[in-house]
């Protein structure tokens, strides 16, 4: 039976896109009757130890009767199986992994057979949603979601952001500090130079007698230079 099921998948999955040849017409008409879809995001990323939703819906033009849908983990391990009598009824559980919960409903607009479960790292892998409709000569279709489980990524990202901010902030702070120190040093130098000038001016201004001495000193110093 697994082999037959797989052949069924291959035929139906390939048919909508297998080209425009005459041979595909029959397969195409078969595919439009039963379609299984996991939406636009076949890859789901979940945090370790969080509840994840695995979405799946199916559509059928002919309607359905005693339809069986099954969720497989990594192609082989059945984690949920439900049976739906017809469009007016909700699914009945045939088998359920204790951690899996059916969250979809089939009496609404969509035939929603989504499940949810708490996941940890060991649950990463492929989740296949498979549907078999006896009303369509046992037509089958499936779609697969890839689940990635990651360690809590928000704190990691925050840490990285904080490190970058700290480095950038540190560099900017250092530059500002250097500029401030430079300003202060220049100011101090200017002031001390100004004071020196003032001192020279005041001393030269007050003490006229010193001028002579200074001059004589300069004169005395001059000979070795020349
Ligand atoms: C299927 O049901 C789930 C749970 O109520 C919901 O989150 C999801 O959007 C539904 N999907 C569609 C395609 O309606
Ligand atoms: C992931 O979940 C397991 C199971 O609860 C826990 O033991 C482990 O510490 C978690 N690891 C991280 C990185 O959060």
Coordinates of N, CA and C and ligand atoms in Angstrom, one line a residue:
X1 N 0.8 -1.2 0.0 CA 0.0 0.0 0.0 C 0.8 1.3 0.0
X2 N 2.0 1.3 0.8 CA 2.8 2.5 0.8 C 3.3 2.9 -0.6
X3 N 3.6 1.8 -1.4 CA 4.2 2.0 -2.7 C 3.1 2.6 -3.7
X4 N 1.9 2.0 -3.6 CA 0.8 2.5 -4.4 C 0.5 4.0 -4.0
X5 N 0.6 4.3 -2.7 CA 0.3 5.6 -2.3 C 1.3 6.6 -2.9
X6 N 2.6 6.1 -2.9 CA 3.6 7.0 -3.4 C 3.4 7.2 -4.9
X7 N 3.1 6.2 -5.6 CA 2.8 6.3 -7.1 C 1.7 7.3 -7.3
X8 N 0.7 7.2 -6.4 CA -0.4 8.1 -6.5 C 0.0 9.6 -6.4
X9 N 0.9 9.8 -5.4 CA 1.4 11.2 -5.1 C 2.1 11.7 -6.4
X10 N 3.0 10.8 -6.9 CA 3.8 11.2 -8.0 C 3.0 11.7 -9.2
X11 N 2.0 10.9 -9.5 CA 1.1 11.2 -10.6 C 0.4 12.5 -10.4
X12 N -0.2 12.6 -9.3 CA -1.1 13.8 -9.0 C -0.2 15.1 -8.8
X13 N 0.9 14.9 -8.1 CA 1.7 16.1 -7.8 C 2.3 16.7 -9.1
X14 N 2.7 15.8 -9.9 CA 3.4 16.3 -11.1 C 2.4 16.8 -12.2
X15 N 1.2 16.3 -12.2 CA 0.3 16.6 -13.3 C 0.0 18.0 -13.6
X16 N -0.2 18.9 -12.6 CA -0.6 20.3 -13.0 C 0.5 21.0 -13.8
X17 N 1.7 20.6 -13.7 CA 2.8 21.3 -14.3 C 3.6 20.5 -15.3
X18 N 3.0 19.3 -15.7 CA 3.8 18.4 -16.5 C 3.8 18.8 -17.9
X19 N 3.4 19.9 -18.3 CA 3.5 20.3 -19.7 C 2.1 20.4 -20.4
X20 N 2.2 20.6 -21.7 CA 0.9 20.9 -22.4 C 0.6 19.7 -23.4
X21 N 1.3 18.6 -23.2 CA 1.1 17.5 -24.1 C -0.3 16.8 -23.9
X22 N -0.7 16.0 -24.8 CA -2.0 15.4 -24.8 C -2.1 14.5 -23.5
X23 N -1.0 13.8 -23.3 CA -1.0 12.8 -22.2 C -1.3 13.5 -20.8
X24 N -0.9 14.8 -20.7 CA -1.1 15.4 -19.4 C -2.5 15.9 -19.2
X25 N -3.3 15.9 -20.2 CA -4.7 16.4 -20.1 C -5.5 15.6 -19.1
X26 N -5.4 14.3 -19.2 CA -6.2 13.4 -18.3 C -5.7 13.6 -16.9
X27 N -4.4 13.7 -16.7 CA -3.8 13.9 -15.4 C -4.2 15.2 -14.8
X28 N -4.2 16.2 -15.7 CA -4.6 17.6 -15.2 C -6.0 17.6 -14.7
X29 N -6.9 17.0 -15.4 CA -8.3 17.0 -15.0 C -8.4 16.3 -13.7
X30 N -7.6 15.3 -13.5 CA -7.6 14.5 -12.2 C -7.1 15.4 -11.1
X31 N -6.0 16.2 -11.4 CA -5.4 17.0 -10.3 C -6.3 18.2 -9.8
X32 N -7.1 18.8 -10.7 CA -7.9 19.9 -10.3 C -9.0 19.5 -9.4
X33 N -9.3 18.2 -9.4 CA -10.4 17.8 -8.5 C -9.9 17.8 -7.0
X34 N -8.7 17.4 -6.8 CA -8.2 17.3 -5.4 C -6.8 18.0 -5.3
X35 N -6.8 19.1 -4.5 CA -5.5 19.8 -4.4 C -5.3 20.0 -2.9
X36 N -4.0 19.8 -2.5 CA -3.6 20.0 -1.1 C -2.6 21.1 -1.1
X37 N -2.8 22.1 -0.2 CA -1.9 23.2 -0.2 C -1.4 23.6 1.2
X38 N -0.2 23.9 1.3 CA 0.3 24.4 2.7 C 0.6 25.9 2.6
X39 N 0.1 26.5 1.6 CA 0.3 28.0 1.5 C 1.6 28.4 0.9
X40 N 1.9 29.7 1.0 CA 3.0 30.2 0.3 C 4.4 30.1 1.1
X41 N 4.3 29.6 2.3 CA 5.5 29.5 3.1 C 5.7 28.0 3.5
X42 N 6.4 27.3 2.6 CA 6.6 25.8 2.9 C 7.7 25.6 3.9
X43 N 8.4 26.7 4.3 CA 9.4 26.6 5.4 C 8.9 27.4 6.6
X44 N 8.8 26.7 7.7 CA 8.3 27.4 8.9 C 9.5 27.4 9.9
X45 N 9.8 28.5 10.5 CA 10.8 28.6 11.6 C 10.2 28.8 12.9
X46 N 10.5 27.9 13.8 CA 9.9 28.0 15.2 C 11.0 28.1 16.2
X47 N 10.7 28.7 17.3 CA 11.7 28.7 18.4 C 11.5 27.4 19.2
X48 N 12.6 27.0 19.8 CA 12.6 25.8 20.7 C 11.6 26.0 21.8
X49 N 10.8 25.0 22.0 CA 9.8 25.1 23.1 C 8.7 26.0 22.8
X50 N 8.2 26.2 21.6 CA 7.1 27.0 21.3 C 6.1 26.2 20.5
X51 N 4.8 26.7 20.5 CA 3.8 26.0 19.8 C 3.9 26.5 18.3
X52 N 3.8 25.6 17.4 CA 3.9 26.0 16.0 C 2.7 25.5 15.3
X53 N 2.3 26.3 14.3 CA 1.1 25.9 13.5 C 1.5 25.4 12.2
X54 N 1.1 24.3 11.8 CA 1.4 23.7 10.5 C 0.1 23.8 9.7
X55 N 0.1 24.7 8.7 CA -1.2 24.9 7.9 C -1.3 24.0 6.7
X56 N -2.5 23.6 6.5 CA -2.8 22.8 5.3 C -4.3 22.9 5.0
X57 N -4.6 23.1 3.7 CA -6.0 23.1 3.3 C -6.1 22.2 2.1
X58 N -7.3 21.7 1.8 CA -7.5 20.9 0.5 C -8.7 21.5 -0.2
X59 N -8.8 21.3 -1.5 CA -9.9 21.7 -2.3 C -10.3 20.6 -3.2
X60 N -11.6 20.4 -3.4 CA -12.0 19.4 -4.3 C -13.3 19.9 -5.0
X61 N -13.3 19.6 -6.3 CA -14.5 20.1 -7.1 C -15.7 19.1 -7.0
X62 N -15.3 17.9 -6.8 CA -16.4 16.9 -6.9 C -17.0 16.7 -5.5
X63 N -16.5 17.4 -4.5 CA -17.0 17.1 -3.1 C -16.2 15.9 -2.6
X64 N -16.5 15.6 -1.3 CA -15.8 14.4 -0.7 C -16.7 13.6 0.2
X65 N -16.3 12.4 0.4 CA -17.0 11.5 1.3 C -16.0 10.6 1.9
X66 N -16.1 10.5 3.2 CA -15.2 9.6 4.0 C -13.7 9.9 3.6
X67 N -13.5 11.2 3.5 CA -12.1 11.6 3.1 C -11.2 11.4 4.3
X68 N -10.0 10.9 4.0 CA -9.0 10.6 5.0 C -7.8 11.6 4.8
X69 N -7.4 12.3 5.9 CA -6.2 13.1 5.8 C -5.2 12.6 6.8
X70 N -3.9 12.7 6.5 CA -2.9 12.2 7.4 C -1.7 13.2 7.4
X71 N -1.2 13.4 8.5 CA 0.0 14.2 8.7 C 1.2 13.2 9.0
X72 N 2.2 13.3 8.1 CA 3.4 12.5 8.4 C 4.6 13.4 8.8
X73 N 5.4 12.8 9.6 CA 6.7 13.4 10.0 C 7.8 12.7 9.2
X74 N 8.6 13.4 8.5 CA 9.7 12.9 7.7 C 9.2 11.7 6.8
X75 N 8.0 11.9 6.2 CA 7.5 11.0 5.2 C 6.9 9.7 5.7
X76 N 7.4 9.2 6.9 CA 7.0 7.9 7.3 C 6.2 7.8 8.6
X77 N 6.5 8.7 9.5 CA 5.9 8.6 10.9 C 4.6 9.4 10.9
X78 N 3.5 8.6 11.1 CA 2.2 9.2 11.2 C 2.0 10.0 12.5
X79 N 1.7 11.2 12.4 CA 1.5 12.0 13.7 C 0.0 12.4 13.9
X80 N -0.8 12.3 12.8 CA -2.2 12.6 12.9 C -3.0 12.0 11.7
X81 N -4.1 11.4 12.0 CA -5.0 11.0 10.9 C -6.4 11.3 11.3
X82 N -7.1 11.9 10.4 CA -8.5 12.2 10.6 C -9.4 11.8 9.4
X83 N -10.6 11.6 9.7 CA -11.6 11.2 8.7 C -12.8 12.2 8.7
X84 N -13.2 12.6 7.5 CA -14.3 13.5 7.4 C -15.4 12.9 6.6
X85 N -16.5 12.7 7.2 CA -17.7 12.1 6.5 C -18.1 12.8 5.2
X86 N -18.3 14.1 5.4 CA -18.7 15.0 4.2 C -18.5 16.4 4.6
X87 N -18.9 17.3 3.7 CA -18.7 18.8 3.9 C -19.4 19.3 5.1
X88 N -20.5 18.6 5.5 CA -21.3 19.1 6.6 C -20.7 18.7 8.0
X89 N -19.6 17.9 8.0 CA -19.1 17.4 9.3 C -17.7 17.8 9.5
X90 N -17.4 17.8 10.8 CA -16.0 18.1 11.3 C -15.2 16.8 11.3
X91 N -13.9 16.8 11.2 CA -13.1 15.6 11.2 C -13.2 14.8 12.5
X92 N -13.1 13.5 12.3 CA -13.1 12.6 13.5 C -11.6 12.1 13.6
X93 N -11.1 12.1 14.8 CA -9.7 11.6 15.0 C -9.7 10.1 14.8
X94 N -8.8 9.7 13.9 CA -8.5 8.3 13.8 C -7.2 7.9 14.6
X95 N -6.2 8.8 14.5 CA -5.0 8.7 15.3 C -4.4 10.0 15.5
X96 N -3.9 10.2 16.7 CA -3.2 11.5 17.0 C -2.1 11.3 18.0
X97 N -0.9 11.8 17.6 CA 0.2 11.9 18.5 C -0.3 12.8 19.7
X98 N 0.0 12.4 20.9 CA -0.5 13.2 22.1 C -0.2 14.7 22.0
X99 N 0.9 15.0 21.3 CA 1.3 16.5 21.3 C 0.6 17.3 20.2
X100 N -0.1 16.5 19.2 CA -0.6 17.2 18.1 C -2.1 17.5 18.3
X101 N -2.5 18.7 17.8 CA -3.9 19.1 18.0 C -4.4 19.6 16.6
X102 N -5.5 19.2 16.2 CA -6.1 19.7 15.0 C -6.7 21.0 15.3
X103 N -6.3 22.0 14.5 CA -6.9 23.4 14.7 C -7.8 23.8 13.6
X104 N -7.7 23.1 12.5 CA -8.5 23.5 11.3 C -10.0 23.0 11.5
X105 N -10.8 23.5 10.6 CA -12.2 23.2 10.5 C -12.6 22.9 9.1
X106 N -13.5 22.0 8.9 CA -13.9 21.7 7.5 C -15.3 22.0 7.1
X107 N -16.0 22.6 8.1 CA -17.4 23.0 7.8 C -17.4 24.5 7.3
X108 N -16.3 25.2 7.4 CA -16.3 26.6 7.0 C -16.0 26.7 5.5
X109 N -15.6 27.9 5.1 CA -15.3 28.1 3.6 C -14.2 27.2 3.1
X110 N -13.1 27.1 4.0 CA -12.0 26.2 3.6 C -12.1 24.9 4.2
X111 N -11.5 23.9 3.6 CA -11.3 22.6 4.2 C -10.0 22.7 4.9
X112 N -10.0 23.2 6.1 CA -8.8 23.5 6.8 C -8.4 22.3 7.8
X113 N -7.3 21.7 7.5 CA -6.8 20.6 8.3 C -5.5 20.9 8.9
X114 N -5.3 22.1 9.4 CA -4.1 22.6 10.0 C -4.0 21.9 11.4
X115 N -2.7 21.7 11.8 CA -2.5 21.2 13.1 C -1.5 22.2 13.9
X116 N -1.5 22.0 15.2 CA -0.5 22.7 16.0 C 0.2 21.8 17.0
X117 N 1.4 22.1 17.3 CA 2.1 21.2 18.3 C 3.3 22.0 18.9
X118 N 3.6 21.6 20.2 CA 4.8 22.2 20.8 C 6.0 21.5 20.2
X119 N 7.0 22.3 19.9 CA 8.2 21.7 19.2 C 9.5 22.0 20.0
X120 N 10.4 21.0 19.9 CA 11.8 21.3 20.3 C 12.7 20.9 19.2
X121 N 14.0 21.0 19.4 CA 14.9 20.8 18.3 C 14.7 19.5 17.6
X122 N 14.3 18.4 18.3 CA 14.2 17.1 17.7 C 13.0 17.0 16.8
X123 N 12.2 18.0 16.7 CA 11.0 18.0 15.9 C 11.3 18.6 14.5
X124 N 12.4 19.2 14.3 CA 12.7 19.8 13.0 C 12.7 18.7 11.9
X125 N 12.2 19.1 10.8 CA 12.1 18.1 9.7 C 10.9 18.4 8.7
X126 N 10.5 17.4 8.0 CA 9.4 17.6 7.0 C 8.1 17.1 7.5
X127 N 7.1 18.0 7.3 CA 5.7 17.6 7.7 C 4.9 17.5 6.5
X128 N 4.3 16.4 6.2 CA 3.6 16.2 5.0 C 2.1 16.0 5.3
X129 N 1.3 16.8 4.6 CA -0.1 16.8 4.8 C -0.7 16.0 3.6
X130 N -1.3 14.9 3.8 CA -1.7 14.0 2.7 C -3.2 13.8 2.8
X131 N -3.9 13.8 1.6 CA -5.3 13.7 1.6 C -5.7 12.6 0.6
X132 N -6.7 11.8 1.0 CA -7.2 10.8 0.1 C -8.7 10.9 0.0
X133 N -9.3 11.0 -1.2 CA -10.7 11.2 -1.3 C -11.3 10.0 -2.0
X134 N -12.0 9.1 -1.3 CA -12.6 7.9 -2.0 C -13.7 8.3 -3.0
X135 N -14.3 9.4 -2.9 CA -15.3 9.9 -3.8 C -14.7 10.1 -5.2
X136 N -13.4 10.4 -5.3 CA -12.7 10.6 -6.5 C -11.9 9.4 -6.9
X137 N -12.4 8.3 -6.8 CA -11.7 7.0 -7.1 C -10.4 6.9 -6.3
X138 N -10.4 7.4 -5.1 CA -9.3 7.3 -4.3 C -8.2 8.3 -4.6
X139 N -8.5 9.4 -5.2 CA -7.5 10.4 -5.6 C -6.7 10.9 -4.4
X140 N -5.4 11.1 -4.6 CA -4.6 11.5 -3.4 C -3.8 12.7 -3.8
X141 N -3.4 13.5 -2.9 CA -2.6 14.6 -3.1 C -1.9 15.0 -1.8
X142 N -0.7 15.6 -1.8 CA -0.1 16.0 -0.6 C 0.8 17.2 -0.8
X143 N 1.1 17.8 0.3 CA 2.0 19.0 0.3 C 2.9 18.9 1.6
X144 N 4.1 19.5 1.5 CA 5.0 19.3 2.6 C 5.5 20.7 3.1
X145 N 5.6 20.7 4.4 CA 6.2 21.9 5.1 C 7.5 21.5 5.7
X146 N 8.5 22.3 5.6 CA 9.8 22.1 6.3 C 9.8 22.9 7.6
X147 N 10.0 22.2 8.7 CA 10.1 22.9 10.0 C 11.5 23.1 10.4
X148 N 11.9 24.3 10.7 CA 13.2 24.6 11.3 C 13.0 25.0 12.7
X149 N 13.7 24.4 13.6 CA 13.6 24.8 15.1 C 14.9 25.5 15.5
X150 N 14.8 26.7 16.0 CA 16.0 27.4 16.3 C 16.0 27.8 17.8
X151 N 17.2 27.9 18.4 CA 17.3 28.4 19.7 C 16.8 29.8 19.8
X152 N 16.4 30.3 20.9 CA 15.7 31.6 21.0 C 16.6 32.7 20.3
X153 N 16.1 33.1 19.2 CA 16.9 34.0 18.4 C 16.8 35.5 18.7
X154 N 15.7 35.8 19.4 CA 15.5 37.3 19.8 C 16.7 37.7 20.7
X155 N 17.0 37.0 21.8 CA 18.1 37.5 22.7 C 19.4 37.5 21.9
X156 N 19.6 36.5 21.0 CA 20.9 36.5 20.3 C 21.0 37.7 19.4
X157 N 19.9 38.0 18.7 CA 19.9 39.2 17.9 C 20.1 40.5 18.7
X158 N 19.5 40.5 19.9 CA 19.6 41.7 20.8 C 21.0 41.8 21.2
X159 N 21.7 40.7 21.6 CA 23.0 40.7 22.0 C 23.9 41.3 20.9
X160 N 23.7 40.8 19.7 CA 24.5 41.3 18.6 C 24.3 42.8 18.4
X161 N 23.0 43.2 18.4 CA 22.7 44.6 18.3 C 23.4 45.5 19.4
X162 N 23.3 44.9 20.6 CA 23.9 45.6 21.7 C 25.4 45.8 21.5
X163 N 26.0 44.7 21.1 CA 27.5 44.7 20.8 C 27.8 45.8 19.8
X164 N 27.0 45.7 18.7 CA 27.3 46.7 17.6 C 27.1 48.1 18.2
X165 N 26.0 48.3 18.9 CA 25.7 49.7 19.4 C 26.8 50.1 20.4
X166 N 27.2 49.1 21.2 CA 28.3 49.4 22.2 C 29.6 49.9 21.5
X167 N 29.9 49.1 20.5 CA 31.2 49.4 19.7 C 31.0 50.8 19.1
X168 N 29.9 51.0 18.3 CA 29.7 52.2 17.6 C 29.7 53.4 18.7
X169 N 28.9 53.2 19.7 CA 28.8 54.2 20.8 C 30.2 54.4 21.4
X170 N 30.9 53.4 21.7 CA 32.2 53.5 22.3 C 33.2 54.3 21.4
X171 N 33.1 54.0 20.1 CA 34.0 54.7 19.1 C 33.6 56.2 19.1
X172 N 32.3 56.4 18.9 CA 31.8 57.8 18.9 C 32.1 58.6 20.2
X173 N 31.9 57.9 21.3 CA 32.2 58.4 22.6 C 33.7 58.8 22.7
X174 N 34.5 57.9 22.2 CA 36.0 58.1 22.3 C 36.4 59.3 21.4
X175 N 35.8 59.4 20.2 CA 36.1 60.5 19.4 C 35.7 61.8 20.0
X176 N 34.5 61.8 20.6 CA 34.0 63.0 21.3 C 35.0 63.4 22.5
X177 N 35.4 62.3 23.2 CA 36.3 62.5 24.4 C 37.6 63.1 23.9
X178 N 38.1 62.5 22.8 CA 39.4 63.0 22.2 C 39.2 64.5 21.8
X179 N 38.1 64.8 21.1 CA 37.9 66.2 20.7 C 37.8 67.1 21.9
X180 N 37.1 66.7 23.0 CA 36.9 67.5 24.2 C 38.3 67.7 24.9
X181 N 39.0 66.6 25.0 CA 40.3 66.7 25.6 C 41.2 67.6 24.8
X182 N 41.2 67.5 23.5 CA 42.0 68.4 22.6 C 41.6 69.9 22.8
X183 N 40.3 70.1 22.9 CA 39.8 71.5 23.1 C 40.3 72.0 24.5
X184 N 40.2 71.1 25.5 CA 40.6 71.5 26.8 C 42.1 71.8 26.9
X185 N 42.8 70.9 26.3 CA 44.3 71.1 26.2 C 44.7 72.4 25.5
X186 N 44.0 72.6 24.4 CA 44.3 73.8 23.6 C 43.9 75.1 24.4
X187 N 42.8 74.9 25.1 CA 42.3 76.1 25.9 C 43.3 76.3 27.0
X188 N 43.8 75.3 27.7 CA 44.7 75.4 28.8 C 46.0 76.0 28.3
X189 N 46.5 75.5 27.1 CA 47.7 76.0 26.5 C 47.6 77.5 26.2
X190 N 46.4 77.8 25.6 CA 46.2 79.2 25.2 C 46.2 80.1 26.4
X191 N 45.5 79.6 27.5 CA 45.4 80.4 28.7 C 46.8 80.6 29.3
X192 N 47.5 79.4 29.4 CA 48.9 79.5 30.0 C 49.8 80.4 29.2
X193 N 49.6 80.3 27.8 CA 50.4 81.2 26.9 C 50.0 82.6 27.2
X194 N 48.7 82.8 27.2 CA 48.2 84.2 27.5 C 48.8 84.7 28.8
X195 N 48.7 83.9 29.8 CA 49.2 84.3 31.1 C 50.7 84.6 31.0
X196 N 51.5 83.8 30.3 CA 52.9 84.0 30.1 C 53.1 85.4 29.5
X197 N 52.3 85.6 28.4 CA 52.4 86.9 27.7 C 52.1 88.0 28.6
X198 N 50.9 87.8 29.4 CA 50.5 88.8 30.3 C 51.7 89.1 31.3
X199 N 52.3 88.0 31.8 CA 53.4 88.1 32.8 C 54.5 88.9 32.1
X200 N 54.9 88.5 30.9 CA 56.0 89.2 30.2 C 55.6 90.7 30.0
X201 N 54.4 90.9 29.6 CA 54.0 92.3 29.3 C 54.0 93.1 30.6
X202 N 53.3 92.4 31.7 CA 53.2 93.2 32.9 C 54.6 93.4 33.5
X203 N 55.4 92.4 33.5 CA 56.8 92.6 34.1 C 57.6 93.6 33.3
X204 N 57.4 93.6 31.9 CA 58.2 94.6 31.2 C 57.6 96.0 31.4
X205 N 56.2 95.9 31.6 CA 55.5 97.2 31.8 C 55.9 97.8 33.2
X206 N 55.9 97.0 34.2 CA 56.1 97.5 35.6 C 57.6 97.8 35.9
X207 N 58.3 96.8 35.5 CA 59.7 96.9 35.9 C 60.5 97.4 34.7
X208 N 60.7 98.6 34.6 CA 61.5 99.2 33.5 C 63.0 98.9 33.7
X209 N 63.4 98.7 34.9 CA 64.8 98.4 35.2 C 65.2 97.0 34.7
X210 N 64.2 96.1 34.8 CA 64.5 94.7 34.4 C 64.8 94.7 32.9
X211 N 64.2 95.6 32.2 CA 64.5 95.6 30.7 C 66.0 95.6 30.4
X212 N 66.6 96.5 31.1 CA 68.0 96.6 30.9 C 68.8 95.3 31.3
X213 N 68.3 94.8 32.4 CA 69.0 93.5 32.8 C 68.7 92.4 31.8
X214 N 67.5 92.3 31.4 CA 67.1 91.3 30.4 C 67.9 91.5 29.1
X215 N 68.0 92.8 28.7 CA 68.7 93.1 27.5 C 70.2 92.7 27.7
X216 N 70.7 93.0 28.8 CA 72.2 92.7 29.0 C 72.3 91.2 29.1
X217 N 71.3 90.5 29.7 CA 71.4 89.0 29.7 C 71.4 88.5 28.2
X218 N 70.5 89.1 27.4 CA 70.4 88.6 26.1 C 71.7 88.9 25.3
X219 N 72.3 90.0 25.7 CA 73.6 90.4 25.0 C 74.6 89.4 25.4
X220 N 74.6 89.0 26.7 CA 75.6 88.0 27.2 C 75.4 86.7 26.5
X221 N 74.1 86.3 26.3 CA 73.8 85.0 25.7 C 74.2 85.0 24.2
X222 N 74.1 86.1 23.6 CA 74.3 86.2 22.1 C 75.7 85.7 21.6
X223 N 76.8 86.0 22.3 CA 78.1 85.6 21.7 C 78.2 84.1 21.4
X224 N 77.8 83.2 22.2 CA 78.0 81.8 21.8 C 77.3 81.4 20.6
X225 N 76.1 82.0 20.4 CA 75.3 81.7 19.1 C 76.1 82.1 17.9
X226 N 76.6 83.3 17.9 CA 77.3 83.9 16.8 C 78.7 83.3 16.7
Ligands
LIG1 C1 -6.7 27.3 9.0 O1 -7.0 27.4 10.4 C2 -6.1 28.0 11.2 C3 -6.5 27.9 12.7 O2 -7.8 28.4 12.9 C4 -5.9 29.4 10.8 O3 -4.9 30.0 11.6 C5 -5.5 29.5 9.3 O4 -5.4 30.8 8.9 C6 -6.5 28.7 8.5 N1 -6.0 28.7 7.1 C7 -6.7 29.1 6.1 C8 -6.1 29.0 4.7 O5 -7.9 29.5 6.2
LIG2 C1 15.3 23.6 24.0 O1 14.3 22.8 24.6 C2 14.8 21.8 25.4 C3 13.6 21.0 25.9 O2 12.8 21.7 26.8 C4 15.6 22.4 26.6 O3 16.0 21.3 27.4 C5 16.7 23.2 26.0 O4 17.4 23.8 27.1 C6 16.2 24.2 25.0 N1 17.4 24.8 24.4 C7 17.5 26.1 24.1 C8 18.8 26.5 23.5 O5 16.7 26.9 24.4

